[in-house]
Amino acid sequence: MIENNKPTSDKKYPKSTEYKGRKIKFSDLPSSDLKDKAALEVEKRIDKSQKHLRKLKVEIDDKAFEVVELNEGIFESGLLPYSSYSSPVELAQDVIDYITEFKK
């Protein structure tokens, strides 16, 4: 993995990175901008008392999906149901490795 940008002080992930020759970009989404069906599945599964901290847009070679940070440092996406990650970078790598529509 090659990190093109270092994480900022308030984020634990880079703005962009590469994995297996694939370009991955990360950006924050406003709370009201959750549209992705897979991310909505995450919202349905979480405990109603548990609030998400932030929503991220992850782009892999211009194909986008959404990630929800449920607690400090716990990231999930409906693309990989029932899997939690300590980093959106690790989550994006597993999407590349295991989700057919993101494989080359």
GROMACS .gro file of C-alpha atoms in nm, residues 31-92:
model
   62
   31SER     CA    1  -2.477   1.359   0.766
   32SER     CA    2  -2.777   1.426   0.542
   33ASP     CA    3  -2.601   1.285   0.234
   34LEU     CA    4  -2.640   0.913   0.306
   35LYS     CA    5  -2.785   0.767  -0.015
   36ASP     CA    6  -2.600   0.442  -0.073
   37LYS     CA    7  -2.824   0.136  -0.016
   38ALA     CA    8  -2.537  -0.056   0.142
   39ALA     CA    9  -2.472   0.224   0.391
   40LEU     CA   10  -2.843   0.236   0.471
   41GLU     CA   11  -2.821  -0.133   0.564
   42VAL     CA   12  -2.553  -0.044   0.821
   43GLU     CA   13  -2.784   0.226   0.960
   44LYS     CA   14  -3.065  -0.031   1.001
   45ARG     CA   15  -2.841  -0.277   1.188
   46ILE     CA   16  -2.691  -0.043   1.446
   47ASP     CA   17  -2.837  -0.009   1.791
   48LYS     CA   18  -3.078   0.283   1.796
   49SER     CA   19  -2.889   0.436   2.091
   50GLN     CA   20  -2.564   0.421   1.895
   51LYS     CA   21  -2.499   0.723   1.676
   52HIS     CA   22  -2.253   0.730   1.392
   53LEU     CA   23  -1.970   0.981   1.418
   54ARG     CA   24  -1.916   1.042   1.049
   55LYS     CA   25  -1.993   0.919   0.701
   56LEU     CA   26  -1.726   0.880   0.438
   57LYS     CA   27  -1.734   0.851   0.064
   58VAL     CA   28  -1.478   0.599  -0.060
   59GLU     CA   29  -1.389   0.594  -0.429
   60ILE     CA   30  -1.198   0.307  -0.585
   61ASP     CA   31  -1.101   0.399  -0.941
   62ASP     CA   32  -1.408   0.626  -0.963
   63LYS     CA   33  -1.654   0.365  -0.827
   64ALA     CA   34  -1.791   0.502  -0.502
   65PHE     CA   35  -1.947   0.355  -0.189
   66GLU     CA   36  -2.018   0.486   0.158
   67VAL     CA   37  -1.868   0.397   0.494
   68VAL     CA   38  -2.010   0.481   0.836
   69GLU     CA   39  -1.789   0.541   1.141
   70LEU     CA   40  -2.005   0.403   1.422
   71ASN     CA   41  -1.780   0.473   1.718
   72GLU     CA   42  -1.436   0.627   1.740
   73GLY     CA   43  -1.234   0.408   1.506
   74ILE     CA   44  -1.504   0.153   1.410
   75PHE     CA   45  -1.590   0.162   1.039
   76GLU     CA   46  -1.856  -0.040   0.853
   77SER     CA   47  -2.008  -0.062   0.507
   78GLY     CA   48  -2.306  -0.257   0.385
   79LEU     CA   49  -2.082  -0.404   0.114
   80LEU     CA   50  -1.919  -0.619   0.382
   81PRO     CA   51  -2.208  -0.682   0.623
   82TYR     CA   52  -2.135  -0.769   0.983
   83SER     CA   53  -1.766  -0.679   0.947
   84SER     CA   54  -1.612  -0.393   1.144
   85TYR     CA   55  -1.279  -0.233   1.067
   86SER     CA   56  -1.044  -0.011   1.264
   87SER     CA   57  -0.961   0.184   0.948
   88PRO     CA   58  -1.148   0.275   0.629
   89VAL     CA   59  -0.825   0.190   0.444
   90GLU     CA   60  -0.849  -0.174   0.560
   91LEU     CA   61  -1.217  -0.180   0.468
   92ALA     CA   62  -1.143  -0.047   0.116
   0.00000   0.00000   0.00000
